[in-house]
XYZ file of C-alpha atoms in Angstrom:
608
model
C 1.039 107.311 -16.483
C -2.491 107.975 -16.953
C -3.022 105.781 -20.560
C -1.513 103.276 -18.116
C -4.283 103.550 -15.575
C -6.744 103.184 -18.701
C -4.882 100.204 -19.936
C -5.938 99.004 -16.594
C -9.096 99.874 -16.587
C -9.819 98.597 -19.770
C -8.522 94.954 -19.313
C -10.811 94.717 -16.084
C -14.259 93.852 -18.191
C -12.620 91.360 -19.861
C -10.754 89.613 -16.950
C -14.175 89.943 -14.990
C -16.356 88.697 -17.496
C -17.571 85.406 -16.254
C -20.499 83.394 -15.295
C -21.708 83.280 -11.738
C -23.323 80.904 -9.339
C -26.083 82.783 -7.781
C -28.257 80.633 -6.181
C -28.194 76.890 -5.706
C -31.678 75.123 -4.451
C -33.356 71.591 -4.188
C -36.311 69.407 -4.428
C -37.419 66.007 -4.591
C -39.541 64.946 -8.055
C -42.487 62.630 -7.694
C -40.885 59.478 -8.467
C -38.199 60.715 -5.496
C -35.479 61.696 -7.531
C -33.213 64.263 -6.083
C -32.667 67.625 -7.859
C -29.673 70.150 -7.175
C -30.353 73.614 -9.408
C -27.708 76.411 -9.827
C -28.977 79.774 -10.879
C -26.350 81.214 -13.567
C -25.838 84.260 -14.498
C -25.227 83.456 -17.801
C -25.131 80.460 -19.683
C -22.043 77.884 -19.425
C -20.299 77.493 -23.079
C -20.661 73.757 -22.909
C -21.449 70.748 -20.624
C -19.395 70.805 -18.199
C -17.015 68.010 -16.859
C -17.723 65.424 -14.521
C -16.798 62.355 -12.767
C -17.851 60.175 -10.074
C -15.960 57.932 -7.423
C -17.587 54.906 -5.066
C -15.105 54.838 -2.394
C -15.814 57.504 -0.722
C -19.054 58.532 -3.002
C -19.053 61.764 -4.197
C -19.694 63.704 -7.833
C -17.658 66.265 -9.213
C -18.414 68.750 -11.471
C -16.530 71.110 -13.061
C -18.304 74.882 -14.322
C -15.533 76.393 -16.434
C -15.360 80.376 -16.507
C -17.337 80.513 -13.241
C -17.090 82.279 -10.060
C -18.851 80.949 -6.665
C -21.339 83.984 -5.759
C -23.587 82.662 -3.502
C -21.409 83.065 -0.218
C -21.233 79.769 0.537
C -18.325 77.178 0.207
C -20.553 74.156 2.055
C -24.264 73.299 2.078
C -26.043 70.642 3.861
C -28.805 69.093 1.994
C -29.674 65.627 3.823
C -32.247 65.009 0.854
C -32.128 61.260 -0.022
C -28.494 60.051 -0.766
C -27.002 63.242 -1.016
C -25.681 64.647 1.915
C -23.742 68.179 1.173
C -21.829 69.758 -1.409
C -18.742 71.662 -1.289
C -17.278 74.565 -4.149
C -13.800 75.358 -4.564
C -12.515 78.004 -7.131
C -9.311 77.014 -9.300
C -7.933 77.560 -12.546
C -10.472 79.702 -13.826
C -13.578 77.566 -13.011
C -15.316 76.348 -9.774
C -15.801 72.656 -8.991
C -18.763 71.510 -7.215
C -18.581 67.981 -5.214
C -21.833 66.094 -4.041
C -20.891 64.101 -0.916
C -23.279 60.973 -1.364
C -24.255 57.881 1.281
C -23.624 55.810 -1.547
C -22.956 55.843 -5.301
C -25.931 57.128 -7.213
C -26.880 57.218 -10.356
C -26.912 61.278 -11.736
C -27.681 63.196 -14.973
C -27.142 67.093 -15.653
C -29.105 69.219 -17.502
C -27.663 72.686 -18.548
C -30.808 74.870 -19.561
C -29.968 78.548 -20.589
C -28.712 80.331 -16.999
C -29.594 77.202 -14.941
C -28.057 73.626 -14.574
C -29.750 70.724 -12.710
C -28.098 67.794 -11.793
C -30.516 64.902 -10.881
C -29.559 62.172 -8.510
C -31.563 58.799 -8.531
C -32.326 56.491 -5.569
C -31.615 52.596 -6.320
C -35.025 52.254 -5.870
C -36.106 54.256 -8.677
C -33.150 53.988 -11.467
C -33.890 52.136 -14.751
C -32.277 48.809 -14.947
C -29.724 50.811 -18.092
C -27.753 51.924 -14.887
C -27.485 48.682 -13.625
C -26.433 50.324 -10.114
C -23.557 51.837 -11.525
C -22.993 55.466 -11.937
C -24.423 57.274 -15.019
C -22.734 60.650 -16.472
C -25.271 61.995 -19.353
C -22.386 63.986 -20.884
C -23.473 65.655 -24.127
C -22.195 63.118 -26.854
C -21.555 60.249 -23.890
C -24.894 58.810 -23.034
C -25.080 55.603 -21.308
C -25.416 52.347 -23.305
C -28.761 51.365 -23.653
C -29.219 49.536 -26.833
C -27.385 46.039 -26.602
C -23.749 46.393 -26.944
C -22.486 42.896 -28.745
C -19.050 41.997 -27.582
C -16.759 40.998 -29.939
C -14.611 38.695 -28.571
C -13.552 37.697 -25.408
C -9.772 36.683 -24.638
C -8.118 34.730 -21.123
C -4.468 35.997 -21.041
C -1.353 35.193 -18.302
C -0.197 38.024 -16.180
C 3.470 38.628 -15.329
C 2.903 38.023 -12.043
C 0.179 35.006 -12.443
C -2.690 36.926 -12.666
C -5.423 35.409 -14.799
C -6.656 38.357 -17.205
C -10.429 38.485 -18.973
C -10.409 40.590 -22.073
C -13.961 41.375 -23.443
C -13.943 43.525 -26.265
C -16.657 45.714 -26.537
C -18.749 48.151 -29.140
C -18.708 51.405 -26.377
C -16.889 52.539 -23.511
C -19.853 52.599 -21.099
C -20.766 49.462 -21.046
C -22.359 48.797 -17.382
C -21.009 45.838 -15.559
C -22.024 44.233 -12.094
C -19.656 41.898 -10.625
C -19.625 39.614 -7.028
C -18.133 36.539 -5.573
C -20.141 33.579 -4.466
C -17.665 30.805 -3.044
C -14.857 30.303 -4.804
C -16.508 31.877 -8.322
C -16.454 35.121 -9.786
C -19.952 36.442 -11.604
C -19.819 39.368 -13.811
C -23.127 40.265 -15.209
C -22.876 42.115 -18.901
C -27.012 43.729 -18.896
C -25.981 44.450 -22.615
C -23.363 43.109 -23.845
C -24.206 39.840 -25.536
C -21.085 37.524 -25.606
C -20.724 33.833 -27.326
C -22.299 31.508 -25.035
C -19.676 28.850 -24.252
C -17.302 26.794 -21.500
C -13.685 27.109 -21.853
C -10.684 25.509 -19.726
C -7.941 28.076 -18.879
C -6.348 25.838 -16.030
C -3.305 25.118 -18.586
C -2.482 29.368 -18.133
C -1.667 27.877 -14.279
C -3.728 31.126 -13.064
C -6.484 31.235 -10.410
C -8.542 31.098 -13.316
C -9.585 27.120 -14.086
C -12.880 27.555 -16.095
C -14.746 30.400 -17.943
C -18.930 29.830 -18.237
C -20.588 31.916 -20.385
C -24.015 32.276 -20.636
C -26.777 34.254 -21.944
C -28.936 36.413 -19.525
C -31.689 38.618 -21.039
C -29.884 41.217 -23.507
C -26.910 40.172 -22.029
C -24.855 37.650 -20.611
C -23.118 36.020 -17.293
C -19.632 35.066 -17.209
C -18.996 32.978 -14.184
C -15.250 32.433 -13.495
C -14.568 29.432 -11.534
C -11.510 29.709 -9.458
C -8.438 27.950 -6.912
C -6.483 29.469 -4.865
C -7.583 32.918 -6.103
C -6.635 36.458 -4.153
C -7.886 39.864 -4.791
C -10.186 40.354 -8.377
C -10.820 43.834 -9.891
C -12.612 44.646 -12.934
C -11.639 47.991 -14.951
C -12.809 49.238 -18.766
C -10.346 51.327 -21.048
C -12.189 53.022 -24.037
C -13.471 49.927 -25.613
C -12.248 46.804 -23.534
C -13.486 45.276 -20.096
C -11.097 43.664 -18.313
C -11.561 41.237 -15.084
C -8.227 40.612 -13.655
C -8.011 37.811 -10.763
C -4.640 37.557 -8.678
C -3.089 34.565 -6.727
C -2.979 34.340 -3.309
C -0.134 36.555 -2.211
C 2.930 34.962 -1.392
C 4.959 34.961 2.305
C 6.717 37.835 2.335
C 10.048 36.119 1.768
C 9.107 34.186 -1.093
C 8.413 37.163 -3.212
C 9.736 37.428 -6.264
C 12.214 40.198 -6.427
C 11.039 43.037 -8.364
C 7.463 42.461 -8.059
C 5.820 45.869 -7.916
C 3.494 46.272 -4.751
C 0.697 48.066 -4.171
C 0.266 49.719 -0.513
C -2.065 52.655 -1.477
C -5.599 52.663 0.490
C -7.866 51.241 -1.369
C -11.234 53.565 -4.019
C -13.792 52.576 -6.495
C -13.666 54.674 -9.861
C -16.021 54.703 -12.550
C -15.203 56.918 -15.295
C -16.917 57.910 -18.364
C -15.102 59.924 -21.043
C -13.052 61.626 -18.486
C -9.996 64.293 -19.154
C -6.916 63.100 -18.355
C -6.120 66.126 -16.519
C -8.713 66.364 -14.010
C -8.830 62.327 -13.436
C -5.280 63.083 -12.425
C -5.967 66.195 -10.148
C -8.773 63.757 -8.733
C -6.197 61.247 -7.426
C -3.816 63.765 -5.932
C -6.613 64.975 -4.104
C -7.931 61.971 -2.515
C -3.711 61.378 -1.661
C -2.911 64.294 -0.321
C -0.217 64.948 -2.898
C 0.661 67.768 -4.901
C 0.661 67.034 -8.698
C 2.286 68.650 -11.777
C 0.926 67.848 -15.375
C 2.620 68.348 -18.449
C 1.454 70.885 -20.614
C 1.939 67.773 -23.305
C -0.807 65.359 -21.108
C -3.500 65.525 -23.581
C -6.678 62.528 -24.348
C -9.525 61.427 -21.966
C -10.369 57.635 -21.170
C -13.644 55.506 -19.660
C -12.493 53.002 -17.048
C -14.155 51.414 -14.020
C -12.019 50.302 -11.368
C -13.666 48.288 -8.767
C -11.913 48.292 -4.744
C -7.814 48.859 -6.124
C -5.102 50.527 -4.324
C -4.836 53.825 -5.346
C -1.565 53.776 -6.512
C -2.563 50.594 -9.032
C -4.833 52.716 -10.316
C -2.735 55.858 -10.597
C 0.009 52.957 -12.747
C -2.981 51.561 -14.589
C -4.081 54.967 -15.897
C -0.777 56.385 -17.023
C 0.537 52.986 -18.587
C -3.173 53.153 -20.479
C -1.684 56.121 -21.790
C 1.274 56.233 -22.697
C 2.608 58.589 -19.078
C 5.186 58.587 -16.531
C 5.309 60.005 -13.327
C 8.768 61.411 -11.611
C 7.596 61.738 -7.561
C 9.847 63.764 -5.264
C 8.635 64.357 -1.864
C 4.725 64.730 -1.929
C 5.057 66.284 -5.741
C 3.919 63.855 -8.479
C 5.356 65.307 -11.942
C 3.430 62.918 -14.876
C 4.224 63.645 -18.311
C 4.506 61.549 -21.514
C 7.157 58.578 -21.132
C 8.930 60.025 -24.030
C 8.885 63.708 -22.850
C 10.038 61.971 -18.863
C 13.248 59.662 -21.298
C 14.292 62.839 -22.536
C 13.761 64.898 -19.516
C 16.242 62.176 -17.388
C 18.951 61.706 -20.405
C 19.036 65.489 -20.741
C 19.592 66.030 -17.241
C 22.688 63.089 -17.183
C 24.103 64.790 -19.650
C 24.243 67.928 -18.448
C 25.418 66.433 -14.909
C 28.447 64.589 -17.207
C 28.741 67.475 -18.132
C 29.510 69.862 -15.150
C 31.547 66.870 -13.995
C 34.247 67.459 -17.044
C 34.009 70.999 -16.523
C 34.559 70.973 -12.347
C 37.845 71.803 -10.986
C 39.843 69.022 -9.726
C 40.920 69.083 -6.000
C 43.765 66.875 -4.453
C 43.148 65.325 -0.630
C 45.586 63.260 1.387
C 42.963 60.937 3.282
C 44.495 58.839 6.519
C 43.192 55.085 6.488
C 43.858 54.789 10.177
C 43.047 50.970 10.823
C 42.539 49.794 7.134
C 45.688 49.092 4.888
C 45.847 51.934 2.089
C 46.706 49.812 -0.769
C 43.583 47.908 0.060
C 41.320 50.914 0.303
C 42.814 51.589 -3.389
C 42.024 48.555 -5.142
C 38.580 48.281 -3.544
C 38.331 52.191 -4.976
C 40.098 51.008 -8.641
C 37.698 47.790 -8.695
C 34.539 49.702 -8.287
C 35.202 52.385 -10.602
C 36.345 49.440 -13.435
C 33.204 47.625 -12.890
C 30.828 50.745 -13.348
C 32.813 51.836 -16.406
C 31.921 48.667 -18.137
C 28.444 47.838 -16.837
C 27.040 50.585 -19.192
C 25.068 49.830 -22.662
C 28.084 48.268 -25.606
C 30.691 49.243 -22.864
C 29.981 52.799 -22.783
C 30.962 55.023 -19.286
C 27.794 55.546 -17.154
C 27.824 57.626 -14.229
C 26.527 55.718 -11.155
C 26.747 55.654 -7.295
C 28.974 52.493 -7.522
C 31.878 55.127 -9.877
C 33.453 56.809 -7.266
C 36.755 57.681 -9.396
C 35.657 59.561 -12.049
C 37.649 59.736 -15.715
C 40.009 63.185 -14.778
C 40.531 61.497 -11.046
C 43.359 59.408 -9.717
C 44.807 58.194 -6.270
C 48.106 57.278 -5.433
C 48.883 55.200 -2.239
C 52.048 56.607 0.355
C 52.496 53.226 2.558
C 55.110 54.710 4.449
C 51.972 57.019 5.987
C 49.142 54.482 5.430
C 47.485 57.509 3.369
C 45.897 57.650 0.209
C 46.621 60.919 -2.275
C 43.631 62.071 -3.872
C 42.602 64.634 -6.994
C 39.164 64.729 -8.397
C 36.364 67.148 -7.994
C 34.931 68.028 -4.739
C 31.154 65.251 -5.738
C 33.817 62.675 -6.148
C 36.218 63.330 -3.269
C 32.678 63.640 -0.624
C 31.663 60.311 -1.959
C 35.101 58.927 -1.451
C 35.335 60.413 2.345
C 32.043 58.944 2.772
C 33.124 55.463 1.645
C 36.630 55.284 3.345
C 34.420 57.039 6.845
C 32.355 53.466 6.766
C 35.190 51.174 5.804
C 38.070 52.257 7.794
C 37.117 51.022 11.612
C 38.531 48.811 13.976
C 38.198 44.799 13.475
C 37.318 43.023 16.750
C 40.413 40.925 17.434
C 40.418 37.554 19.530
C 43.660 36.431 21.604
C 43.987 32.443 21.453
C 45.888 30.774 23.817
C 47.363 27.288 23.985
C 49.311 25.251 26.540
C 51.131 22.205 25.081
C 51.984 19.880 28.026
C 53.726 16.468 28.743
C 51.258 14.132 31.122
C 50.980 10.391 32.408
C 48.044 9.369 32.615
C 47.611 6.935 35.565
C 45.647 8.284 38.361
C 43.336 6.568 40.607
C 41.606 7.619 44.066
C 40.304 4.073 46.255
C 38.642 4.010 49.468
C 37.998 0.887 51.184
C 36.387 -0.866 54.244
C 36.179 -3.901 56.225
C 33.508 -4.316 59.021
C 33.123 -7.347 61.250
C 31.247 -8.290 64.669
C 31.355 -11.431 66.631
C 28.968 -12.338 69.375
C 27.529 -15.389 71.857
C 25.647 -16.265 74.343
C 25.125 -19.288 76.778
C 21.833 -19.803 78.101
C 21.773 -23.032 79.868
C 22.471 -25.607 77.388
C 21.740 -23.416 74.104
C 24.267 -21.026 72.686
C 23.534 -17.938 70.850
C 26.203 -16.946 67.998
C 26.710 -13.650 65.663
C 29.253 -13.462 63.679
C 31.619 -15.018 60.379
C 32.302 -18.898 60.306
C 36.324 -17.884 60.953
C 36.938 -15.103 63.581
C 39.581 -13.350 63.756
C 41.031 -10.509 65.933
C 43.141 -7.970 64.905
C 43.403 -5.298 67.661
C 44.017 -8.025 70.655
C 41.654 -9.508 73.183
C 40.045 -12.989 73.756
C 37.292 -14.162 71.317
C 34.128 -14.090 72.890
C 33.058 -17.598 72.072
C 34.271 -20.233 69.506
C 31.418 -20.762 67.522
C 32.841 -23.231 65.247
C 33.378 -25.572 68.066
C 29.813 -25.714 69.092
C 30.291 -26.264 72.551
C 29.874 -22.348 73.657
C 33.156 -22.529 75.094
C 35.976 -19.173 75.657
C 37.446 -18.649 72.950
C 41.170 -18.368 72.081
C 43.468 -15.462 73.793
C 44.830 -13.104 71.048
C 47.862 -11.458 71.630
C 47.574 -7.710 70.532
C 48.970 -6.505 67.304
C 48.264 -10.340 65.917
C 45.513 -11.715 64.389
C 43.905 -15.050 63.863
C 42.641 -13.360 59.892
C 40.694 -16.097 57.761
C 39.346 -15.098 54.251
C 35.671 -15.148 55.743
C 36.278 -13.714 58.931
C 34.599 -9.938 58.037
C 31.048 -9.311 57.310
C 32.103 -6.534 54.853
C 34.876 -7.163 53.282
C 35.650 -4.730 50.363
C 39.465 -3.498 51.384
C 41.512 -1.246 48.727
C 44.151 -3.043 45.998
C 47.665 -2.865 46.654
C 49.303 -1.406 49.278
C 47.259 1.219 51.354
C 48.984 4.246 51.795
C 47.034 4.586 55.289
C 44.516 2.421 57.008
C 42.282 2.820 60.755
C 41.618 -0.214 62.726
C 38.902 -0.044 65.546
C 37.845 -2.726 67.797
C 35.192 -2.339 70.545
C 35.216 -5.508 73.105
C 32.607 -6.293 75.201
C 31.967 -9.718 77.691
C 30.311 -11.075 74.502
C 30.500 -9.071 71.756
C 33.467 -7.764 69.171
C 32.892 -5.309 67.048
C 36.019 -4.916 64.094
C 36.140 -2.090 62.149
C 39.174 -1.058 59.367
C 39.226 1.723 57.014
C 42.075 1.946 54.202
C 42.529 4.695 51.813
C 44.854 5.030 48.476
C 45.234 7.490 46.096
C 47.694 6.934 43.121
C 48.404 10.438 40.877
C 50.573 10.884 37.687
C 52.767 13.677 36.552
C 52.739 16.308 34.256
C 55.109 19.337 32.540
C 53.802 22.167 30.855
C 56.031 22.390 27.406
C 55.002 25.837 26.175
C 52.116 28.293 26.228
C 51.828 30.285 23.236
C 49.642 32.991 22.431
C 48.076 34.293 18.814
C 46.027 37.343 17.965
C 43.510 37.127 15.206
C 40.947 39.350 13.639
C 37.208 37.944 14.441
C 36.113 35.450 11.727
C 39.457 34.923 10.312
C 41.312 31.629 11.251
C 44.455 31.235 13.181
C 47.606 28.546 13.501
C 48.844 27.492 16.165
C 52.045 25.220 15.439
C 54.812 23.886 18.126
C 57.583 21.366 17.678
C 61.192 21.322 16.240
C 62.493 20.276 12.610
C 63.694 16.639 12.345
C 66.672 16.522 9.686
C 67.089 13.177 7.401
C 69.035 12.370 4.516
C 67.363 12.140 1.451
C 68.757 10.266 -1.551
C 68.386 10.652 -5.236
C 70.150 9.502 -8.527
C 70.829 11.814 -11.135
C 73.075 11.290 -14.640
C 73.665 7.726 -12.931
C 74.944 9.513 -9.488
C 73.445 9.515 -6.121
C 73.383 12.381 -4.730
C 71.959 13.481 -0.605
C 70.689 16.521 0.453
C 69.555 16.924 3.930
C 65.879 17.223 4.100
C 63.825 18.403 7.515
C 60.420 17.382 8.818
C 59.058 18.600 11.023
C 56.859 17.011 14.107
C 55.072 20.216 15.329
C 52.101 19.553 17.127
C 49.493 21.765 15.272
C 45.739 23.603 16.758
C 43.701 25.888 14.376
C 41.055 28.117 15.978
């Protein structure tokens, strides 16, 4: 027990024994530089790691083997464009991250127990920065002799992207790039590339022309563009590359399979980086979790300039040769070989457990479904999953839901299917039959086949006439048709045809003294009215004849038969009424005639 305790004891010196942050402080240098000093308490083993990020601006850098004394996990500094810092402990070392207004160019300086990191205002950094961000990593220095390119190469993106490639002699080459218009400038400070104009519009890109020219130690390539989307410019190791995208498509016009990027959108300028921590930098500014593989080994320099995050996560690991597996909020990136394995292992071993599972036997009720149709839709999918594997081969997929040791046997006389397999393959079976068996709207159709004439008509008609005189002295005042007539009775007030204003001529009642033109109106009914009203109002002078005459002529009809037929919705249905006709129906045969009695039928037919 007690060479125990000293065991204990002894391992503590050597589990404790790290550097430690004492103190941090700050000033600002007299061409208004921004310094940031840590007091160690013993020197760090090597320069520590570091990277930098535009969107939002901050440093990080990474003290291995060192533990956060100073009591502090935030400081405020407000000192030109740095704003705070922030330490974290993790893994054995303690990252420090510079919050920034902007992205700065920085440079550290480890000097025995102290390191200084040294922030530069726009206003003040050399033009070797160019504006971008500047990591004096022992070894990884920022170009500033004249880097000449190459070559430079246009290629065709899967997705019609127009691709620069400009090969260059470092990974840090600085790069400035902006949009005037409907053109593209990317400004190399030193990378000299051959001056030229070339036409690209045959790649059908965005891209239509490439202008290259010479500026200082450098050059300017101006892209000149149509139709162009979103542009981003990022560097692996030793190649730029300026991609420029097509105007997105409508939504439904997409093609299918095109990989989309959602992820909010960061700047990232990298120089020399770990893989590891680059990754751990992107979970971070996610929110996810992230596992590496122990076998996730290399570093890379890229700049990525205003990409989704999750382009630039895909970018990164195709760079190099990774995979990532995500379940939930947990990225797990390894090697794409070690990730192939990983997946055929783990079918295998599922295959596995399948052949080794006990089989279980169900009797499942298809309540509204027919059982033998359930079956075949069961047999069909199982066939085609069995042959859409690699040279034929089994595969195990969602679409299988029979697997090789299962079977099912239909009973009709209970609409039931019979069941063995393991207990995976019977739940996804349940599940399938619990979504296909339901009830089928149905639709009642209903005819009435009838036998109807045809003639019908309604009339109404009317004849109106008036008659009227007057004698004043020897003129005489008439209203009235040329020929008068009277058919309710009376005496005619005046005969107006004789001219001499005269009586006219006694009328017996129920006779009349009709002539075609005696009515004013006269628009009676055709044939014989089935009912007709006569008025007549007589005055000293005036007669007033009035008829009205109605008809109305109606056919016949005799409802034959109303049948009725039930069909499911979207399925069509026959209606079909009538009798069969015999005939007689001749042939010859062997030099015989020969009849056979042959029906036809004359059924009167409606489809719905």
């Amino acid at each position: 027990m007690i060479q125990g305790v000293l065991s204990i004891s002894l391992l503590i010196p050597a589990i404790g024994y790290a550097g430690d942050i004492n103190t941090i402080s700050t000033d600002r240098t007299a061409d208004g530089s921004i310094q940031v000093h840590f007091k160690l308490s013993s020197p760090l083993s090597g320069s520590p790691d570091n990277f930098q990020i535009d969107n939002p601006a901050r440093v990080a850098i990474d003290l291995p083997d060192t533990t956060n004394k100073t009591g502090e996990r935030t400081r405020k500094i407000n000192l030109g464009p740095v704003k705070s810092l922030m330490m974290a402990e993790a893994g054995g070392k303690t990252r420090v991250v510079f919050n920034l207004d902007q992205a700065t160019p920085y440079a550290i300086n480890p000097q025995g127990n102290e390191l200084t990191v040294t922030f530069k205002p726009a206003s003040v950094s050399d033009t070797t920065a160019s504006g971008l961000a500047v990591s004096n990593t022992a070894g990884n220095n920022p170009a500033t002799a004249m880097d000449r390119g190459q070559s430079i190469d246009f290629r065709r993106a899967a997705d019609g992207a127009g691709r620069l490639l400009i090969q260059t002699s470092g990974p840090n080459a600085p790069m400035k790039m902006r949009s005037e218009g409907s053109n593209i400038i990317i400004d190399l400070p030193n990378t000299r590339v051959e001056s030229g104009r070339f036409g690209v519009k045959d790649f059908a890109t965005p891209v239509e022309d490439i202008d290259v020219r010479p500026m200082g130690n450098g050059s300017r390539i101006t892209l000149k563009t149509r139709n162009a989307g979103e542009h981003m410019a990022y560097q692996t190791d030793n190649r730029l590359v300026v991609e420029v995208k097509p105007v997105p498509q409508s939504q439904g016009a997409q093609n299918v399979g095109e990989k989309k990027y959602t992820g909010e959108r960061l700047t990232l300028k990298f120089q020399d980086i770990q893989i590891r921590p680059l990754l751990q930098l992107i979970a971070d500014f996610t929110g996810n979790n992230i596992v590496v593989s122990d076998n996730v080994k290399g570093s890379i320099s890229l700049r990525l300039e205003n990409v989704p995050w999750d382009q630039a996560l895909a970018l990164i690991l195709e760079t190099k040769g990774l995979s990532m597996r995500k379940n939930g909020n947990v990225m797990y990136v390894a090697p794409t070989a070690d990730i192939v394995a990983r997946d055929k292992a783990e079918l295998e071993a599922r295959q596995q457990s399948q052949q080794l599972a006990p089989l279980t036997t169900d009797i499942i009720q298809i309540n509204y479904a027919k059982a033998d149709d359930i079956y075949k839709l069961l047999e069909s999918a199982s066939k085609t999953s069995k042959s859409s594997g690699k040279n034929g081969e089994s595969t195990d997929t969602a679409q299988r839901f029979i697997s090789d040791r299962g079977s099912v046997t239909v009973d009709a006389r209970s609409n039931s299917l019979i069941i063995t397999d393991t207990a995976s393959a019977l739940d996804r079976i349940r599940d399938l039959i619990q979504k296909l068996d339901k009830p089928v709207k149905q639709v009642l159709i209903e005819t009435r086949i009838v036998i109807a004439t045809d003639n019908f008509a309604r009339q109404l008609g009317v004849r109106w006439g008036v008659q009227a005189g007057f004698n004043r002295g020897n003129s005489t005042i008439g209203l009235g048709s040329t020929s008068p007539s009277l058919s309710a009775g009376g005496t005619l007030p005046y005969d107006l045809n004789n001219g001499n204003g005269g009586p006219g001529t006694a009328v017996t009642q129920g006779t009349s003294t009709t002539t075609p033109g005696n009515w004013m109106v006269n628009a009676p009914i055709s044939g014989t009215p089935a009912g007709s009203l006569g008025l007549a109002i007589l005055g000293s002078n005036v007669l007033l004849d009035l008829e009205l005459s109605a008809l109305q002529s109606e056919g016949t009809g005799e409802i034959v038969s109303s049948p009725k037929v039930i069909t499911t919705n979207g399925h069509t249905a026959l209606i079909s009424q009538g009798t069969e006709i015999p005939y007689i129906a001749t042939q010859t045969a062997g030099g015989v005639q020969e009849g056979s009695f042959v029906y036809r039928s004359d059924a009167a037919n409606h489809t719905e």
